[in-house]
Amino acid sequence: MLETLRQPIETGEVVVARANAHVRYPCRFMLVAAANPCRCGHLSDPGRACPRAPGCGADYMSRISGPLMDRIDLRVEVPPVSFTDLDLPPPDEGTAQIAARVAAARALQQARYGGARCNAAAEGQVLDKVAAPDAEGRALLGRVADRFGLSARGYHRVLRVARTIADLDGSEGVRRPHVAEAVSFRLTSGEGS
């Protein structure tokens, strides 16, 4: 079932084939997925031990193919939350401030591309022009691509995320910190070691 999402994620359309006819439907969407780190869910829990670690997590996550994972832009590992962390004060930046930064970033993107396009839809030469990182960012991205074997698709997805992070930061250019943050969303803890 999950593998059938690969093409719609990539092309923004779904093709229904019946008898002698093929019909294409638009389907731009945002995929939000969640998974436990392993079958029992305790792989990264310091309070409980996964009885099959460390192989359990790799076996469990291998059910999601590499090509599908390559199409997921942001991967965030969420550790268990301790009781004391639940009692922490709220962050300094509230929902209203975050919403304002997102709206400003979207306005930048609409002005950049015209219409309703955003960084996620930028391709080819347009992406190369608007998301080209500075020299330090380019060097970092090159090292990451070599060390972790980023595909061309993965490389361009990192650029799109870095461009979005720069927009949220109010930066005209994509700098090394934006690339580093985008890479941090791309690599899982197993890949980053």
C-alpha positions as YAML, in Angstrom:
chain: A
units: angstrom
residues:
- id: 1
  name: MET
  ca: [0.00, 0.00, 0.00]
- id: 2
  name: LEU
  ca: [2.70, 2.52, 0.96]
- id: 3
  name: GLU
  ca: [4.60, 1.94, -2.29]
- id: 4
  name: THR
  ca: [1.62, 3.17, -4.30]
- id: 5
  name: LEU
  ca: [2.25, 6.64, -2.83]
- id: 6
  name: ARG
  ca: [5.64, 6.98, -4.55]
- id: 7
  name: GLN
  ca: [4.40, 8.24, -7.90]
- id: 8
  name: PRO
  ca: [1.71, 10.63, -6.56]
- id: 9
  name: ILE
  ca: [4.26, 12.15, -4.15]
- id: 10
  name: GLU
  ca: [6.67, 12.71, -7.02]
- id: 11
  name: THR
  ca: [4.32, 13.88, -9.77]
- id: 12
  name: GLY
  ca: [1.39, 15.38, -7.84]
- id: 13
  name: GLU
  ca: [-1.10, 13.25, -9.73]
- id: 14
  name: VAL
  ca: [-2.62, 9.81, -9.59]
- id: 15
  name: VAL
  ca: [-3.32, 7.71, -12.66]
- id: 16
  name: VAL
  ca: [-6.29, 5.35, -12.67]
- id: 17
  name: ALA
  ca: [-6.09, 2.69, -15.35]
- id: 18
  name: ARG
  ca: [-9.19, 0.69, -16.23]
- id: 19
  name: ALA
  ca: [-9.67, -1.42, -19.35]
- id: 20
  name: ASN
  ca: [-8.51, 0.76, -22.25]
- id: 21
  name: ALA
  ca: [-8.54, 4.12, -20.49]
- id: 22
  name: HIS
  ca: [-6.12, 6.02, -18.27]
- id: 23
  name: VAL
  ca: [-7.42, 8.97, -16.29]
- id: 24
  name: ARG
  ca: [-5.15, 11.42, -14.45]
- id: 25
  name: TYR
  ca: [-6.29, 13.25, -11.34]
- id: 26
  name: PRO
  ca: [-4.39, 16.01, -9.54]
- id: 27
  name: CYS
  ca: [-3.37, 15.05, -6.01]
- id: 28
  name: ARG
  ca: [-0.86, 17.44, -4.48]
- id: 29
  name: PHE
  ca: [-0.79, 16.57, -0.81]
- id: 30
  name: MET
  ca: [1.34, 16.73, 2.30]
- id: 31
  name: LEU
  ca: [2.17, 13.32, 3.67]
- id: 32
  name: VAL
  ca: [2.52, 13.16, 7.44]
- id: 33
  name: ALA
  ca: [3.54, 9.73, 8.69]
- id: 34
  name: ALA
  ca: [4.54, 8.29, 12.03]
- id: 35
  name: ALA
  ca: [6.27, 5.07, 12.99]
- id: 36
  name: ASN
  ca: [7.63, 3.48, 16.12]
- id: 37
  name: PRO
  ca: [11.41, 3.05, 16.20]
- id: 38
  name: CYS
  ca: [10.95, -0.74, 16.36]
- id: 39
  name: ARG
  ca: [8.22, -3.34, 16.71]
- id: 40
  name: CYS
  ca: [7.81, -2.93, 20.48]
- id: 41
  name: GLY
  ca: [8.43, 0.84, 20.41]
- id: 42
  name: HIS
  ca: [11.12, 0.84, 23.09]
- id: 43
  name: LEU
  ca: [14.29, 1.05, 20.97]
- id: 44
  name: SER
  ca: [15.13, 4.64, 21.94]
- id: 45
  name: ASP
  ca: [13.47, 4.61, 25.36]
- id: 46
  name: PRO
  ca: [16.10, 4.91, 28.12]
- id: 47
  name: GLY
  ca: [13.60, 3.63, 30.69]
- id: 48
  name: ARG
  ca: [12.87, 0.37, 28.89]
- id: 49
  name: ALA
  ca: [15.03, -1.86, 26.79]
- id: 50
  name: CYS
  ca: [14.04, -3.31, 23.45]
- id: 51
  name: PRO
  ca: [14.75, -7.04, 23.78]
- id: 52
  name: ARG
  ca: [15.82, -7.34, 20.14]
- id: 53
  name: ALA
  ca: [17.97, -4.18, 19.87]
- id: 54
  name: PRO
  ca: [19.73, -3.01, 17.81]
- id: 55
  name: GLY
  ca: [18.60, -5.15, 14.87]
- id: 56
  name: CYS
  ca: [14.92, -4.74, 15.73]
- id: 57
  name: GLY
  ca: [14.78, -1.11, 14.62]
- id: 58
  name: ALA
  ca: [16.53, -1.73, 11.31]
- id: 59
  name: ASP
  ca: [14.32, -4.74, 10.58]
- id: 60
  name: TYR
  ca: [11.19, -2.78, 11.46]
- id: 61
  name: MET
  ca: [12.06, 0.31, 9.43]
- id: 62
  name: SER
  ca: [13.17, -1.77, 6.44]
- id: 63
  name: ARG
  ca: [9.48, -2.30, 5.73]
- id: 64
  name: ILE
  ca: [9.55, 1.22, 4.26]
- id: 65
  name: SER
  ca: [11.48, 1.08, 0.99]
- id: 66
  name: GLY
  ca: [14.45, 3.32, 0.26]
- id: 67
  name: PRO
  ca: [12.70, 4.97, -2.72]
- id: 68
  name: LEU
  ca: [9.71, 5.90, -0.53]
- id: 69
  name: MET
  ca: [11.96, 7.23, 2.26]
- id: 70
  name: ASP
  ca: [13.81, 9.25, -0.38]
- id: 71
  name: ARG
  ca: [10.56, 11.14, -1.02]
- id: 72
  name: ILE
  ca: [10.06, 12.11, 2.64]
- id: 73
  name: ASP
  ca: [11.60, 15.54, 3.16]
- id: 74
  name: LEU
  ca: [11.48, 15.91, 6.94]
- id: 75
  name: ARG
  ca: [12.28, 13.05, 9.28]
- id: 76
  name: VAL
  ca: [12.07, 13.85, 12.95]
- id: 77
  name: GLU
  ca: [12.83, 11.36, 15.70]
- id: 78
  name: VAL
  ca: [10.76, 12.09, 18.79]
- id: 79
  name: PRO
  ca: [12.22, 10.70, 22.01]
- id: 80
  name: PRO
  ca: [10.03, 9.73, 24.94]
- id: 81
  name: VAL
  ca: [9.00, 12.71, 27.08]
- id: 82
  name: SER
  ca: [9.80, 12.57, 30.78]
- id: 83
  name: PHE
  ca: [7.28, 13.65, 33.38]
- id: 84
  name: THR
  ca: [9.49, 16.60, 34.39]
- id: 85
  name: ASP
  ca: [9.60, 17.82, 30.77]
- id: 86
  name: LEU
  ca: [5.80, 17.94, 30.70]
- id: 87
  name: ASP
  ca: [5.92, 20.59, 33.41]
- id: 88
  name: LEU
  ca: [8.32, 22.95, 31.56]
- id: 89
  name: PRO
  ca: [7.16, 26.47, 30.69]
- id: 90
  name: PRO
  ca: [6.03, 27.08, 27.10]
- id: 91
  name: PRO
  ca: [8.67, 28.11, 24.54]
- id: 92
  name: ASP
  ca: [9.44, 31.80, 24.05]
- id: 93
  name: GLU
  ca: [8.04, 31.78, 20.51]
- id: 94
  name: GLY
  ca: [4.30, 31.14, 20.60]
- id: 95
  name: THR
  ca: [1.92, 29.86, 17.97]
- id: 96
  name: ALA
  ca: [1.00, 33.37, 16.77]
- id: 97
  name: GLN
  ca: [4.65, 34.29, 16.16]
- id: 98
  name: ILE
  ca: [5.30, 31.04, 14.33]
- id: 99
  name: ALA
  ca: [2.19, 31.52, 12.18]
- id: 100
  name: ALA
  ca: [3.38, 35.04, 11.30]
- id: 101
  name: ARG
  ca: [6.83, 33.74, 10.25]
- id: 102
  name: VAL
  ca: [5.21, 31.03, 8.11]
- id: 103
  name: ALA
  ca: [2.87, 33.57, 6.47]
- id: 104
  name: ALA
  ca: [5.85, 35.85, 5.74]
- id: 105
  name: ALA
  ca: [7.81, 32.93, 4.25]
- id: 106
  name: ARG
  ca: [4.84, 31.94, 2.07]
- id: 107
  name: ALA
  ca: [4.49, 35.55, 0.88]
- id: 108
  name: LEU
  ca: [8.20, 35.56, -0.05]
- id: 109
  name: GLN
  ca: [7.73, 32.36, -2.02]
- id: 110
  name: GLN
  ca: [4.64, 33.64, -3.83]
- id: 111
  name: ALA
  ca: [6.52, 36.81, -4.77]
- id: 112
  name: ARG
  ca: [9.53, 34.76, -5.89]
- id: 113
  name: TYR
  ca: [7.62, 32.34, -8.09]
- id: 114
  name: GLY
  ca: [4.40, 34.20, -8.85]
- id: 115
  name: GLY
  ca: [1.02, 32.70, -8.03]
- id: 116
  name: ALA
  ca: [0.56, 29.89, -5.54]
- id: 117
  name: ARG
  ca: [3.86, 28.10, -6.11]
- id: 118
  name: CYS
  ca: [6.15, 27.42, -3.19]
- id: 119
  name: ASN
  ca: [9.63, 25.99, -2.66]
- id: 120
  name: ALA
  ca: [8.28, 22.44, -2.65]
- id: 121
  name: ALA
  ca: [7.24, 22.87, -6.30]
- id: 122
  name: ALA
  ca: [10.51, 24.46, -7.50]
- id: 123
  name: GLU
  ca: [12.35, 22.30, -9.99]
- id: 124
  name: GLY
  ca: [15.35, 22.27, -12.29]
- id: 125
  name: GLN
  ca: [17.01, 25.55, -13.14]
- id: 126
  name: VAL
  ca: [14.59, 27.55, -10.99]
- id: 127
  name: LEU
  ca: [15.55, 25.51, -7.93]
- id: 128
  name: ASP
  ca: [19.26, 25.77, -8.78]
- id: 129
  name: LYS
  ca: [18.91, 29.55, -8.97]
- id: 130
  name: VAL
  ca: [16.80, 30.29, -5.89]
- id: 131
  name: ALA
  ca: [18.19, 27.63, -3.55]
- id: 132
  name: ALA
  ca: [21.89, 27.75, -4.41]
- id: 133
  name: PRO
  ca: [23.72, 27.76, -1.07]
- id: 134
  name: ASP
  ca: [26.73, 29.89, -0.27]
- id: 135
  name: ALA
  ca: [30.19, 28.30, -0.66]
- id: 136
  name: GLU
  ca: [30.21, 26.87, 2.88]
- id: 137
  name: GLY
  ca: [26.71, 25.46, 2.48]
- id: 138
  name: ARG
  ca: [27.59, 23.93, -0.87]
- id: 139
  name: ALA
  ca: [30.71, 22.31, 0.63]
- id: 140
  name: LEU
  ca: [28.69, 20.89, 3.52]
- id: 141
  name: LEU
  ca: [26.02, 19.53, 1.21]
- id: 142
  name: GLY
  ca: [28.70, 17.96, -1.01]
- id: 143
  name: ARG
  ca: [30.29, 16.20, 1.98]
- id: 144
  name: VAL
  ca: [26.90, 14.93, 3.16]
- id: 145
  name: ALA
  ca: [25.99, 13.73, -0.34]
- id: 146
  name: ASP
  ca: [29.28, 11.82, -0.61]
- id: 147
  name: ARG
  ca: [29.27, 10.35, 2.90]
- id: 148
  name: PHE
  ca: [25.62, 9.30, 3.04]
- id: 149
  name: GLY
  ca: [25.00, 8.65, -0.64]
- id: 150
  name: LEU
  ca: [22.25, 11.21, -1.21]
- id: 151
  name: SER
  ca: [20.39, 10.52, -4.41]
- id: 152
  name: ALA
  ca: [19.83, 13.36, -6.88]
- id: 153
  name: ARG
  ca: [16.23, 13.47, -5.59]
- id: 154
  name: GLY
  ca: [17.45, 13.64, -1.99]
- id: 155
  name: TYR
  ca: [19.97, 16.36, -2.83]
- id: 156
  name: HIS
  ca: [17.28, 18.54, -4.41]
- id: 157
  name: ARG
  ca: [14.87, 17.89, -1.55]
- id: 158
  name: VAL
  ca: [17.52, 19.12, 0.91]
- id: 159
  name: LEU
  ca: [17.92, 22.27, -1.20]
- id: 160
  name: ARG
  ca: [14.16, 22.91, -1.12]
- id: 161
  name: VAL
  ca: [14.05, 22.49, 2.66]
- id: 162
  name: ALA
  ca: [17.15, 24.70, 3.10]
- id: 163
  name: ARG
  ca: [15.50, 27.41, 0.94]
- id: 164
  name: THR
  ca: [12.37, 27.20, 3.12]
- id: 165
  name: ILE
  ca: [14.44, 27.43, 6.32]
- id: 166
  name: ALA
  ca: [16.19, 30.50, 4.88]
- id: 167
  name: ASP
  ca: [12.78, 32.02, 4.08]
- id: 168
  name: LEU
  ca: [11.59, 31.39, 7.64]
- id: 169
  name: ASP
  ca: [14.83, 33.03, 8.85]
- id: 170
  name: GLY
  ca: [14.16, 36.05, 6.63]
- id: 171
  name: SER
  ca: [17.40, 35.42, 4.73]
- id: 172
  name: GLU
  ca: [17.72, 36.32, 1.07]
- id: 173
  name: GLY
  ca: [20.36, 33.65, 0.49]
- id: 174
  name: VAL
  ca: [20.73, 30.03, 1.58]
- id: 175
  name: ARG
  ca: [23.63, 29.83, 4.02]
- id: 176
  name: ARG
  ca: [25.50, 26.98, 5.69]
- id: 177
  name: PRO
  ca: [23.29, 26.97, 8.84]
- id: 178
  name: HIS
  ca: [20.20, 26.57, 6.65]
- id: 179
  name: VAL
  ca: [21.79, 23.63, 4.81]
- id: 180
  name: ALA
  ca: [22.92, 22.07, 8.11]
- id: 181
  name: GLU
  ca: [19.41, 22.27, 9.52]
- id: 182
  name: ALA
  ca: [17.90, 20.83, 6.33]
- id: 183
  name: VAL
  ca: [20.39, 17.95, 6.44]
- id: 184
  name: SER
  ca: [19.49, 17.31, 10.09]
- id: 185
  name: PHE
  ca: [15.90, 16.72, 8.98]
- id: 186
  name: ARG
  ca: [17.06, 14.35, 6.26]
- id: 187
  name: LEU
  ca: [19.32, 12.00, 8.19]
- id: 188
  name: THR
  ca: [18.12, 9.67, 10.91]
- id: 189
  name: SER
  ca: [20.25, 8.91, 13.98]
- id: 190
  name: GLY
  ca: [21.45, 5.67, 12.40]
- id: 191
  name: GLU
  ca: [22.72, 7.54, 9.35]
- id: 192
  name: GLY
  ca: [24.30, 10.38, 11.29]
- id: 193
  name: SER
  ca: [26.68, 8.23, 13.31]
...
